[in-house]
Each structure stands twice: as structure tokens, then as C-alpha cells.
CSV table of C-alpha atoms in Angstrom, one decimal:
chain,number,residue,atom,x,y,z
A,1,UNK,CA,3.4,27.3,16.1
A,2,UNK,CA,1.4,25.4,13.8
A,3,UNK,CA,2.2,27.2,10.8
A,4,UNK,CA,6.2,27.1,11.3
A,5,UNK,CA,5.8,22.9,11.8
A,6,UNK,CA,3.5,23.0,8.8
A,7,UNK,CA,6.7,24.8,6.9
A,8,UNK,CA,9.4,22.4,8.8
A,9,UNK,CA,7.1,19.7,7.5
A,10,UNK,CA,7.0,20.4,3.9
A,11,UNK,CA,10.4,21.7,3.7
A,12,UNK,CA,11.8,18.2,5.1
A,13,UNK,CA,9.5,15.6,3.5
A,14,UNK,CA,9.1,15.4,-0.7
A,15,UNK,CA,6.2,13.7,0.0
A,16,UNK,CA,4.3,17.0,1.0
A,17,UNK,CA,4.1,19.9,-1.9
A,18,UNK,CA,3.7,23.5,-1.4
A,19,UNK,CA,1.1,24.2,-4.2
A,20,UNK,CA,1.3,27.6,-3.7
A,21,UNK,CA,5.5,27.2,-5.5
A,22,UNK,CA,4.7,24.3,-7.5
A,23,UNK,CA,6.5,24.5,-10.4
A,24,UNK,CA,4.6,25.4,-13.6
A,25,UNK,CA,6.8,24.6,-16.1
A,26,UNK,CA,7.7,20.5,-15.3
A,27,UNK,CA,9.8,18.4,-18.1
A,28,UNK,CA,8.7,15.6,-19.7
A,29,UNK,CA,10.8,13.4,-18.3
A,30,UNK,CA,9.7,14.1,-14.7
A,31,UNK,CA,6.0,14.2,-15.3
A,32,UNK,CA,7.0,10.3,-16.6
A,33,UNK,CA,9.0,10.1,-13.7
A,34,UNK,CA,5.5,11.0,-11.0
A,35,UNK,CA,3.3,9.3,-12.8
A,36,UNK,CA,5.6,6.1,-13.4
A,37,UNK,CA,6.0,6.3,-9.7
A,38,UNK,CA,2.3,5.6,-9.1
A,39,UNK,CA,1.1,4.1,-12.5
A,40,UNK,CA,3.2,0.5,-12.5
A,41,UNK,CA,2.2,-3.1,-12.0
A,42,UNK,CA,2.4,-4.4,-8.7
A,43,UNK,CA,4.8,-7.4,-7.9
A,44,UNK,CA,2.1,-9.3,-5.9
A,45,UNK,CA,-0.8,-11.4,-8.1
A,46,UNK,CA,-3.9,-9.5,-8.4
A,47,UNK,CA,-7.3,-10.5,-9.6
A,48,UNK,CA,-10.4,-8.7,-11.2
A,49,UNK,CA,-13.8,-9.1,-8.6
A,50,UNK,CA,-14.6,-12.3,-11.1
A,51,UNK,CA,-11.1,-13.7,-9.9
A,52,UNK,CA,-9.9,-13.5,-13.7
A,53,UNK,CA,-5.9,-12.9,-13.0
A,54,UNK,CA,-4.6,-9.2,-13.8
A,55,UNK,CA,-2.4,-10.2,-16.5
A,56,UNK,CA,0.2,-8.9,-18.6
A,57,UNK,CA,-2.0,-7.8,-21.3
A,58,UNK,CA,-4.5,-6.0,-18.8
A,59,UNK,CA,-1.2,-4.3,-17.7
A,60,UNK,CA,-0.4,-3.2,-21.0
A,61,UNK,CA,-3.8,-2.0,-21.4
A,62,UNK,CA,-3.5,0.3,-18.5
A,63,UNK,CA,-0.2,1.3,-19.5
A,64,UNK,CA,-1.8,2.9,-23.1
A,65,UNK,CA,-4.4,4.0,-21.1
A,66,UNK,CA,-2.2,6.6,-19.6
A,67,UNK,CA,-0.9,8.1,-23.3
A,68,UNK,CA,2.4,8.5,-22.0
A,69,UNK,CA,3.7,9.3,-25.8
A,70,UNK,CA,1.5,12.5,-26.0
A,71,UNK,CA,3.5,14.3,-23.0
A,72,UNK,CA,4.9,17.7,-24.4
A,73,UNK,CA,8.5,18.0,-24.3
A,74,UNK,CA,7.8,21.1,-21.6
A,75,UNK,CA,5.1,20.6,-19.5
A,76,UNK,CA,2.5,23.2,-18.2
A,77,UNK,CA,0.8,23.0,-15.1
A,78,UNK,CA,-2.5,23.8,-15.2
A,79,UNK,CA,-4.2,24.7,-11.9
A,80,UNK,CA,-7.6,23.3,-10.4
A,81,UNK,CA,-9.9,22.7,-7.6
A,82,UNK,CA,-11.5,19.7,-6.9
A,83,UNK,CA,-16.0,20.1,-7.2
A,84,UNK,CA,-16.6,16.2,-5.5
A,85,UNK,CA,-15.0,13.7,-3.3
A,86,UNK,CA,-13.4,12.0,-6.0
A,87,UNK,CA,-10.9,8.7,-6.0
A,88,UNK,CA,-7.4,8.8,-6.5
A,89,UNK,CA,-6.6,6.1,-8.4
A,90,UNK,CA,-3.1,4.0,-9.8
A,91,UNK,CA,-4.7,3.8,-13.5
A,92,UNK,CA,-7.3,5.7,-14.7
A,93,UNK,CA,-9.8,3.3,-14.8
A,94,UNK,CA,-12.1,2.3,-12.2
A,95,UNK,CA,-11.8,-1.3,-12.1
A,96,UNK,CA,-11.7,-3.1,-9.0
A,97,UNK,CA,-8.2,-5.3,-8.6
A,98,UNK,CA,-7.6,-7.1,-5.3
A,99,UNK,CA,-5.2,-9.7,-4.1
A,100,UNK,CA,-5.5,-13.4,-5.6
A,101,UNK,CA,-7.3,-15.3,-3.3
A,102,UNK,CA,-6.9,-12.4,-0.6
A,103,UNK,CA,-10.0,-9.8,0.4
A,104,UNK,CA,-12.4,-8.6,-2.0
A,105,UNK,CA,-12.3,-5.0,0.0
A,106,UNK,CA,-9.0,-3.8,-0.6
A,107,UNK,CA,-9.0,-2.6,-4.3
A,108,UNK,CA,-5.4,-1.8,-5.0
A,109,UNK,CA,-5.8,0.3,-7.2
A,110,UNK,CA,-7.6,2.4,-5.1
A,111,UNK,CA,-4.9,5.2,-3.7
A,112,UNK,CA,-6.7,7.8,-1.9
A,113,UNK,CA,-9.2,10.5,-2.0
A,114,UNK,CA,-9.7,14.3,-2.7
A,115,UNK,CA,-12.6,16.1,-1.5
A,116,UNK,CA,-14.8,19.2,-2.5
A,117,UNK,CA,-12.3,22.6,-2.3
A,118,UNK,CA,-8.7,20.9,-2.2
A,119,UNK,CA,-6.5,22.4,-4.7
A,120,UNK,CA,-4.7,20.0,-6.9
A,121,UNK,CA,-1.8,20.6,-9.9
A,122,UNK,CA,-2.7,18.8,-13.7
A,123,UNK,CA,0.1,17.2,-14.8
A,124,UNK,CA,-1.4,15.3,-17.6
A,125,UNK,CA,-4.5,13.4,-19.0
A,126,UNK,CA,-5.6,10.2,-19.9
A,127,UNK,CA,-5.7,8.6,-23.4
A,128,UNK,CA,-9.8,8.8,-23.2
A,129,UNK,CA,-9.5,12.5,-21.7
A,130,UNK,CA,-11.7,11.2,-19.5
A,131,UNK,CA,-8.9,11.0,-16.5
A,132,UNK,CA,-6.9,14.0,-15.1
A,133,UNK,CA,-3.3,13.2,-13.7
A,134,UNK,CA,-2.6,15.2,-10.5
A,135,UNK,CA,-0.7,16.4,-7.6
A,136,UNK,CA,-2.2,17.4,-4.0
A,137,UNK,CA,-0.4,19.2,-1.1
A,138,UNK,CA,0.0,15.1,-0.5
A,139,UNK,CA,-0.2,12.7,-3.1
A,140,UNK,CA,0.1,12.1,-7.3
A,141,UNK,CA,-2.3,9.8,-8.5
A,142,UNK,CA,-5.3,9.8,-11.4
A,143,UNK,CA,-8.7,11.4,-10.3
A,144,UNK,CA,-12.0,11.9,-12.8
A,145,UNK,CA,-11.5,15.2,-14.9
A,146,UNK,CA,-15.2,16.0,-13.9
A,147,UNK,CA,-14.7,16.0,-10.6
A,148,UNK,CA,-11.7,18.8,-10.8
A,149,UNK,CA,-12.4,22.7,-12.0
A,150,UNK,CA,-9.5,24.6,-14.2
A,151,UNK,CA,-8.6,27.6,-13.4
A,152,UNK,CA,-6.2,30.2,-13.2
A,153,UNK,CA,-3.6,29.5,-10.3
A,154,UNK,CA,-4.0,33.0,-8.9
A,155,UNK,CA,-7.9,32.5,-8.6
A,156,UNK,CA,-6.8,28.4,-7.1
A,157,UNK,CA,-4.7,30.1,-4.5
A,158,UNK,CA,-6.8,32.8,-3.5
A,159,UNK,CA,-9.2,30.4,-2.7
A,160,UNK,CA,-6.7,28.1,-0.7
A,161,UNK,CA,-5.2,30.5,1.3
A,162,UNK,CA,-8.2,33.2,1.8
A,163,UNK,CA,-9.3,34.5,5.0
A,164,UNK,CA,-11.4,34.5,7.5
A,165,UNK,CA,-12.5,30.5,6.5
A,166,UNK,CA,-14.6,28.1,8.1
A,167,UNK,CA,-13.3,24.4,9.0
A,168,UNK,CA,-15.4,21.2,8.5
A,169,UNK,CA,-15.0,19.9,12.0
A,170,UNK,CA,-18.1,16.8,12.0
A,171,UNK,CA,-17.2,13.0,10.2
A,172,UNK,CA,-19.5,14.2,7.4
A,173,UNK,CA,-20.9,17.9,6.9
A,174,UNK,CA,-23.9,18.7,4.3
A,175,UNK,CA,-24.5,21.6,2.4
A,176,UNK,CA,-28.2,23.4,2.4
A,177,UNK,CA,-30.0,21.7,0.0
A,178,UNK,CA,-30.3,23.8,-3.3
A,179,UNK,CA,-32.9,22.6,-5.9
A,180,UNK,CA,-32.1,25.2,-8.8
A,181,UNK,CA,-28.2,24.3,-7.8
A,182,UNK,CA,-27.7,20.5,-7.9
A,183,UNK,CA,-23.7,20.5,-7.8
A,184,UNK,CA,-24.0,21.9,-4.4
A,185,UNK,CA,-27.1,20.9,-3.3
A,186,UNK,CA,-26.4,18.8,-0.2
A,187,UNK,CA,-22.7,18.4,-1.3
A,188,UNK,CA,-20.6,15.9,1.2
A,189,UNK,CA,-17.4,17.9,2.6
A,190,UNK,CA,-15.0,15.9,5.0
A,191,UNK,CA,-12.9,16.8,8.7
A,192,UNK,CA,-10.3,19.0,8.0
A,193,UNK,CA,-12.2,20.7,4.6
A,194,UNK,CA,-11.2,24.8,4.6
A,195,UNK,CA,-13.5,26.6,2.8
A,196,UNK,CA,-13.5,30.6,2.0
A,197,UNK,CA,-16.4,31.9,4.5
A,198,UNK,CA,-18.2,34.8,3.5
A,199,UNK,CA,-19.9,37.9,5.1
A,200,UNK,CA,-23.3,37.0,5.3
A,201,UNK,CA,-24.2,41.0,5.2
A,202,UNK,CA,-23.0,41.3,1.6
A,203,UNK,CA,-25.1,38.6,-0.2
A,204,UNK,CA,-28.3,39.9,1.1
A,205,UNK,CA,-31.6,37.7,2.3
A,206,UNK,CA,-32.0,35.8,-0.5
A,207,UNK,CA,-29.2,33.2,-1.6
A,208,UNK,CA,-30.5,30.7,-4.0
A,209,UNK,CA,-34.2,30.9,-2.7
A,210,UNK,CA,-32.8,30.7,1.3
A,211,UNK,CA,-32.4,33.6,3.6
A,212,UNK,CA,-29.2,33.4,5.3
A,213,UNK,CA,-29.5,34.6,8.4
A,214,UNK,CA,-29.5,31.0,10.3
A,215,UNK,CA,-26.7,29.5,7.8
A,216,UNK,CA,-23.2,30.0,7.5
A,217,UNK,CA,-22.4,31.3,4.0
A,218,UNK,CA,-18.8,29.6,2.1
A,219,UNK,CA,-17.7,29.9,-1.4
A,220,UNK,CA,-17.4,26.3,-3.5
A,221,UNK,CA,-16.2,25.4,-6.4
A,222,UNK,CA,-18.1,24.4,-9.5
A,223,UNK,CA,-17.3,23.3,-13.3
A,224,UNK,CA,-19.0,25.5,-16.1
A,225,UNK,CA,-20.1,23.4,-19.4
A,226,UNK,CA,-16.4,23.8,-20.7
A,227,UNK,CA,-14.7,22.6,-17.3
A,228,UNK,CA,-13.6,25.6,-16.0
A,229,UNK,CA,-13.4,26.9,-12.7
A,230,UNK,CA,-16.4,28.9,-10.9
A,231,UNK,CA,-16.6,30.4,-7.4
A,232,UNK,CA,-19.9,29.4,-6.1
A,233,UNK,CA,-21.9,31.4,-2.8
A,234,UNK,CA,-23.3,28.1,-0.8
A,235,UNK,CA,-25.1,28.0,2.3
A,236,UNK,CA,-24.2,25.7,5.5
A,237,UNK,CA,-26.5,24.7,7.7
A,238,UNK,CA,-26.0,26.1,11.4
A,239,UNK,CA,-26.7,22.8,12.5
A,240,UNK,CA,-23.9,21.3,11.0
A,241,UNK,CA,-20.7,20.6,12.5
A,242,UNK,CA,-18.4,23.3,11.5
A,243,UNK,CA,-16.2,25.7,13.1
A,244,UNK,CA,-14.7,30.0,11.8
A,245,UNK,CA,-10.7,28.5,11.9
A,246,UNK,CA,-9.2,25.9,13.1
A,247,UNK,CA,-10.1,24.4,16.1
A,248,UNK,CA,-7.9,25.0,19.5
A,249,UNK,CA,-5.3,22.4,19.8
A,250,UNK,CA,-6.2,20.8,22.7
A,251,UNK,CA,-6.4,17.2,24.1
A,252,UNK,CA,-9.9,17.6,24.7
A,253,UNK,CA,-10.5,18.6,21.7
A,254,UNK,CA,-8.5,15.8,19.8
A,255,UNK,CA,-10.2,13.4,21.6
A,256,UNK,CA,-13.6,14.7,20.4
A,257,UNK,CA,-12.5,14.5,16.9
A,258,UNK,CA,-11.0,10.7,17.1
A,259,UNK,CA,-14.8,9.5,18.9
A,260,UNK,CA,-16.8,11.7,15.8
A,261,UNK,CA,-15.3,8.8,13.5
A,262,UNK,CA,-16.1,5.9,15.7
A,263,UNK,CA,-17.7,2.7,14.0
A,264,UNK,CA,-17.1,4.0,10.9
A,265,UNK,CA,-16.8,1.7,8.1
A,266,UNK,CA,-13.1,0.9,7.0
A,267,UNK,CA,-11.8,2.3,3.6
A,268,UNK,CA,-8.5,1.2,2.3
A,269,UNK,CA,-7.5,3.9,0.6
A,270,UNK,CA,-10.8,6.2,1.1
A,271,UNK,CA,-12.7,3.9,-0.2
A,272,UNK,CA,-16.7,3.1,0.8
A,273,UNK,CA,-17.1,7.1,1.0
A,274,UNK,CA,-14.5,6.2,4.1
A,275,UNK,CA,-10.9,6.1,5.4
A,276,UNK,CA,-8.3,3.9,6.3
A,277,UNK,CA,-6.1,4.1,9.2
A,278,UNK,CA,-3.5,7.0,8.2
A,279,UNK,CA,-6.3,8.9,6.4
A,280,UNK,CA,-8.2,8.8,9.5
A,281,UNK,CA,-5.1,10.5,11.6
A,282,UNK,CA,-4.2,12.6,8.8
A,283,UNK,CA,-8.2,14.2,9.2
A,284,UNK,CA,-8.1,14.8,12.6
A,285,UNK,CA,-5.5,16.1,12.6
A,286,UNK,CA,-6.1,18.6,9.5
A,287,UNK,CA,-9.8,19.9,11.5
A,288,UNK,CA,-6.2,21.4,13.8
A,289,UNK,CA,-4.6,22.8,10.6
A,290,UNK,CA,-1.8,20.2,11.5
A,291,UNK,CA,-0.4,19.0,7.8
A,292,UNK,CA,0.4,14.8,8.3
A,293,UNK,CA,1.7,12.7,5.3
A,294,UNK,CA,-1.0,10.6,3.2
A,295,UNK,CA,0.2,7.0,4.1
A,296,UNK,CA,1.2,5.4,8.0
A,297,UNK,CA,4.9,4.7,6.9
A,298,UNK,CA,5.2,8.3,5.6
A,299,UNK,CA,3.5,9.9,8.8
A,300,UNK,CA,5.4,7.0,10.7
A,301,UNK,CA,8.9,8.2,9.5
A,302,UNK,CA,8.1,11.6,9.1
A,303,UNK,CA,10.4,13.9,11.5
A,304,UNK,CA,7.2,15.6,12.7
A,305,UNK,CA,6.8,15.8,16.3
A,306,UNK,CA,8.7,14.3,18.7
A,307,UNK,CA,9.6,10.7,17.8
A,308,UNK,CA,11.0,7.4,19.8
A,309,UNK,CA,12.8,5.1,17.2
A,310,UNK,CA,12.5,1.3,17.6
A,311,UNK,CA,14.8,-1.1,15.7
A,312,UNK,CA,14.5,-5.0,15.9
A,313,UNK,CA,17.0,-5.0,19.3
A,314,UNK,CA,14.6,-3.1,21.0
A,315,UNK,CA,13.1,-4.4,23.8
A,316,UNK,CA,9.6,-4.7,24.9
A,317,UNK,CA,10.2,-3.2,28.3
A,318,UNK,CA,11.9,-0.3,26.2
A,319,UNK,CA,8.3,0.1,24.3
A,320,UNK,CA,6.3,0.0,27.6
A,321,UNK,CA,8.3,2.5,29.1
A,322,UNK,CA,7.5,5.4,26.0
A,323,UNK,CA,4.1,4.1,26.1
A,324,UNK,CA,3.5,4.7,29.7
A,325,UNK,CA,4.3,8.5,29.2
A,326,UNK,CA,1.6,8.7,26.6
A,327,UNK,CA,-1.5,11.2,26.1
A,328,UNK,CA,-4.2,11.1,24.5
A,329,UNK,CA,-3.6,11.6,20.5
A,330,UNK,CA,-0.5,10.8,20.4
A,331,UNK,CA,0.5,8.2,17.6
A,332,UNK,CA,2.1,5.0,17.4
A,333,UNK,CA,2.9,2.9,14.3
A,334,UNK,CA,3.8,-0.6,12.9
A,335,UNK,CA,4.5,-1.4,9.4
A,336,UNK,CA,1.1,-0.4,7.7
A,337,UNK,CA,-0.5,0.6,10.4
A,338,UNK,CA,-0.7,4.1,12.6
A,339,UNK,CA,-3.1,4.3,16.7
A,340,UNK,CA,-4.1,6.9,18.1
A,341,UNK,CA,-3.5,6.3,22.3
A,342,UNK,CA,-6.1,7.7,23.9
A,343,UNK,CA,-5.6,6.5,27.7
A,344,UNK,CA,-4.6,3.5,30.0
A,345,UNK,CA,-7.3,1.8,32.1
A,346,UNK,CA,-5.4,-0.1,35.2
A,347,UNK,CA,-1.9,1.0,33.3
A,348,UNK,CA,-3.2,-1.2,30.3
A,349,UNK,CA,-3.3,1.1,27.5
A,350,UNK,CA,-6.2,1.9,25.3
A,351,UNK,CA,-6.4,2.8,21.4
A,352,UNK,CA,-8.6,4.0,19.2
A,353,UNK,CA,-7.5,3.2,15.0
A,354,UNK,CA,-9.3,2.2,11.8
A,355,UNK,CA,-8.6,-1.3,11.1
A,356,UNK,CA,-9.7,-4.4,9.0
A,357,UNK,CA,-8.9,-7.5,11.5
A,358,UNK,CA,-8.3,-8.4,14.6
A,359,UNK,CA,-6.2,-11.1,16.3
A,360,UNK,CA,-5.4,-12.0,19.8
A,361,UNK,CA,-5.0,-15.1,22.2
A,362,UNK,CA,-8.4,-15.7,24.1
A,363,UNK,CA,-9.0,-16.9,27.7
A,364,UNK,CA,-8.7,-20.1,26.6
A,365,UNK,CA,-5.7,-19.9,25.1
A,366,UNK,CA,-6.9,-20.2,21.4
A,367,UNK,CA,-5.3,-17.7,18.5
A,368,UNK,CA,-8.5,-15.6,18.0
A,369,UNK,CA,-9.2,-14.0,14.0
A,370,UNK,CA,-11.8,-11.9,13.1
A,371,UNK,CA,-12.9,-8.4,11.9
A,372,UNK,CA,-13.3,-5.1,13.2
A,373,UNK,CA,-13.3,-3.2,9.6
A,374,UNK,CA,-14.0,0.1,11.2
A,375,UNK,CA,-12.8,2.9,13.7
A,376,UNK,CA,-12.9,0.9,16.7
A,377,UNK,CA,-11.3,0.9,20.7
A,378,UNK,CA,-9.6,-1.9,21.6
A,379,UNK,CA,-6.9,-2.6,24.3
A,380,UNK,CA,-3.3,-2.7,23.1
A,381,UNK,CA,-1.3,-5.2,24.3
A,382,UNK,CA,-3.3,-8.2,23.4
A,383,UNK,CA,-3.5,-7.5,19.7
A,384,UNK,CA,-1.3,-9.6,17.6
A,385,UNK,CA,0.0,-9.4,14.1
A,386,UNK,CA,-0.3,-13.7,14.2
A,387,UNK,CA,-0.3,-16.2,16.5
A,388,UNK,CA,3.3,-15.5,17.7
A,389,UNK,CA,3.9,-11.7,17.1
A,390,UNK,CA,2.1,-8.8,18.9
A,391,UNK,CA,1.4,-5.5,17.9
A,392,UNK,CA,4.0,-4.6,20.7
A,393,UNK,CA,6.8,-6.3,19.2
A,394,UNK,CA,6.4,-4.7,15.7
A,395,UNK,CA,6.2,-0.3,17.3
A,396,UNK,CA,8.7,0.9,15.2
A,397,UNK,CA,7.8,4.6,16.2
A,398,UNK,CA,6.0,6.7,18.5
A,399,UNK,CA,5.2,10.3,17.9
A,400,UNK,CA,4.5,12.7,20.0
A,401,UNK,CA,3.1,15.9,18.2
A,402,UNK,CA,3.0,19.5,20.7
């Protein structure tokens, strides 16, 4: 059942790519057209972390940066897998832009994150050739050429699709350290990361210097000196928070994977070695093999699930009613912004999200702002958007996903 809405998903939303048909021949004119789509100067004022404006000429700057003139008349696609967590970024550059006189924590230029195993399409690369442009199952953005492997696509698909595979299942999972192996050695992989598992009988009792017996043995990938893809046989702790497939989709167990996040840091756009709000969901949900859109408003208007549509003549009552049928993990949006439900205490719901602030009317009466900047619980209904709109009023959608 999962894997026919997985299909429905990616046949009905361009925003989701099936690498395994990916085009390998792309024009010219369409690579522009991606990486235009991503790569352009935002219409709100942005400042460097000095508070020196992003101007023009910075723009323009950027905009050589990406070598657009060098893109071959017929593009071909090469294939990779990603070695790292690595950034996806707007430009390839890594400085920090945030809005003028706004928070010095959302970097907007900061789009996302890949992490270690996801397989990614090259579309181009950076004037420096220090910058690869590319496309997940998910999202087009730049990401650090040494932080992706190239390969052939047969070799990145076997990998993608091979089976029997283990599922990172914990916030965080480590790899065993390895000292005569330092690209794996205690390698971060995040909820939701597939890897290729292997039979522990057929590498023997010595795997890097570490019999196997009490780990659980996965194939990685690595760059050679020439940045080419390797298949590497890694070692996982036992005590680490994985699981052989997917987990079971259950309420039990969605709940379990929302709390393993709690009081975690926020990350707009993956940043701080984080999430935001939709990547949060979107991870979850993966450690299910359930594929969600990268960003709220995609996931939000995504025909996924079971969905109640709000427009602007919609009532409150109307929104109390859905959410009074509600259980836990299912998903309810506002502009930029996806909860999780998770119950009702007194028939007061209860939410668990990733979020920056928080705003609400106190007991005396006062318009209350301050920060949560993590995974937090809070109650529903009081939160407010500003001193005279509440969460409530802006639900555009609720999503039930069975």
C-alpha cells in the first residue's frame, strides 16, 4: 500500500523525481530552466552576517559563479551518491545571507540537506568546479562536489533500490568508529536513511580490524582520489537505533518517531546539523518508507492522503470539527508551516512541530513573543500568528495519511 501511494505520489507532483527514469540526456535550455528556478535573487532585502546589504553586484557575482555559458548544448546526466550530510544551497557558495534587520538564523540561502547514501542526478558545475548542481528524489539545488561520489547509474541504482536494507530509525545514528577508514569512521546518517545491509556470514570476523558478530554490517558510499564512486562494507553498532525495513506503520510507532526529535535545535532549511518544520515530517515519515515533498506548502498541497481544504470563508467551527476527528500523526498546515497532532487533552488539542517563535495572549491578557526554536509540544489553539490572528484561522489543510 505504501509503494502504490509512493507511485500516485510521484506520478502527480513534479516536485518529486523518479531517479531511477530520470532523463539522461537533458537540453540546455532546461538545465537553465532548474537551475534558474533555484539560483535567482530574492525580492526581499538581504544582508551579509556583517549587515553589509546583498547587492546588485554580489548578485552578479553569484550569477558568474554558476558558469551558465559553459552548459553543453545536450546535457548528460551523470549519476552519484552523496558520501556526507552536505547543504543544499541557492548559489554555490557558502555565505551566510539573512533578512535586513530580520534573524541572523535563517540563512536564505540555505535550501535543504542531503545525507550520506541518497542518490542525486549532476546536472552541472560551478565556475570554481568546486560546486555540483543537482537533483534528489526531492529537490534541485547546489551541494559540495566532495561530498557526492560519481558513478555509473546502474551501480547508483543498485544501491538505491537493493534488498534486504536496513533503515536509520534514531534522530542521529553513528557508524563503528574505523581508525584506518576516516570517511566512515563514526559517519552521521539521519531518520529515514536506507542503506544496502549485508550478510554478516560473507565478510568473515574481521572487517576493518572489528569482528562483526555484535554489529550490523551496510554498504556506504565513498569518493576515490579522482571522485568516483566506491561501495564501502561499514559496520553499525547494535546499539544504535536502526531497524532490517521499514518500520510498521502504526500510530504507536509514529508517535515514537515524532518524541526521538524532541528539543531538538531548529534548522531552517537543515541547517545547525538540524531540520526545520517540513524536513522534520518529511523524516518521520521516510523511517515508514512514506515519500513527502521537501517544503510545508508542497506537502501541504500535495494530493497525498486524505485532505480537508480550507479557503478564507471557512469557518473556525468548520476547522474544530476536522480537528476533533484527528489522530495522532496526522498533519495540519498554515502558510509555511506544517504540525504534527498528536492528541487532545480535555478536547484541547496538542501538537508536536519544529518551530522558531511563539506567540499567544497570556492570562493577563498581554500579546506574549518569544522563542521555542526547536521540536517542541505546545497546545494549539492559543498559538497566534500576531496579536489578532491565530494559528486556527490561517489551517489551510489537514491531511490525513492511511
Amino acid at each position: 500500500a505504501i509503494n502504490n501511494l509512493n507511485k500516485l505520489s510521484f506520478a502527480a507532483h513534479d516536485c518529486l523525481v523518479d531517479l531511477g527514469s530520470y532523463s539522461q540526456t537533458i537540453s540546455k535550455k532546461k538545465v537553465a530552466e532548474i537551475i534558474r528556478s533555484i539560483s535567482k535573487p530574492r525580492r526581499a532585502a538581504l544582508s551579509f552576517a556583517n549587515d553589509k546589504e546583498v547587492s546588485s553586484a554580489s548578485y552578479q557575482r553569484y550569477t558568474q559563479a554558476l558558469d551558465m555559458s559553459s552548459i553543453p548544448d545536450l546535457v548528460k546526466v551523470k549519476s552519484g551518491l552523496v558520501v556526507r550530510r552536505t547543504n543544499m544551497r541557492t548559489y554555490p557558495t557558502n555565505d551566510g545571507v539573512f533578512d535586513t534587520g530580520g534573524s541572523k538564523e535563517l540563512d536564505r540561502f540555505q535550501e535543504t540537506a542531503l545525507f550520506p547514501g541518497e542518490a542525486v542526478a549532476i546536472l552541472h558545475r560551478s565556475q570554481d568546479r568546486e560546486w555540483f548542481f543537482v537533483r534528489s528524489f526531492n529537490y534541485a539545488a547546489w551541494v559540495k562536489a566532495k561530498d557526492v561520489a560519481i558513478g555509473a547509474k546502474s551501480v547508483v541504482d543498485k544501491f538505491r533500490t537493493a534488498a534486504p536494507f536496513l533503515v536509520v530509525t534514531g534522530d542521529k545514528v553513528f557508524t563503528a568508529v574505523d581508525p584506518h577508514n576516516l570517511d566512515v569512521s563514526e559517519l552521521q546518517l539521519e531518520m529515514g536513511v536506507r542503506l544496502p545491509l549485508v550478510d554478516r556470514r560473507t565478510v568473515g570476523n574481521n572487517v576493518d580490524g572489528q569482528n562483526p558478530s555484535f554489529s550490523h554490517v551496510v554498504q556506504l558510499p565513498v569518493r576515490d582520489n579522482d571522485g568516483k564512486l566506491k561501495i564501502k562494507t561499514v559496520l553499525i553498532p547494535r546499539n544504535q537505533d536502526i531497524q532490517y525495513g521499514y518500520l510498521p506503520y502504526t500510530r504507536a510507532n509514529l508517535t515514537t518517531q515524532l518524541f526521538k526529535f524532541l528539543g531538538e535545535r531548529y534548522g531552517w532549511g537543515h541547517s545547525y546539523n538540524a531540520r526545520d518544520c517540513a524536513g522534520f515530517v518529511a523524516e518521520v515519515y521516510k523511517s515508514f518508507g512514506i515519500i513527502l515533498p521537501r517544503n510545508s506548502g508542497q506537502q501541504g498541497m500535495s494530493t497525498i492522503g486524505k485532505t480537508y481544504e480550507f479557503t478564507k470563508q471557512s469557518t473556525t467551527k468548520e476547522k474544530l470539527a476536522v480537528l476533533a476527528k484527528l489522530r495522532p500523526g496526522d498533519l495540519i498546515f498554515l502558510p509555511g508551516h506544517v504540525m504534527v497532532f498528536i492528541g487532545s487533552i480535555k478536547g484541547k488539542p496538542y501538537i508536536i512541530h519544529d518551530i522558531a517563535g511563539l506567540s499567544y495572549i497570556d492570562k493577563n491578557g498581554d500579546y506574549y513573543r518569544g522563542v521555542l526554536n526547536g521540536v517542541s509540544v505546545t497546545p494549539l489553539i492559543p498559538l497566534r500568528l500576531s496579536k489578532h490572528v491565530t494559528y486556527v484561522d490561517r489551517i489551510y489543510s489537514i491531511k490525513k495519511i492511511r
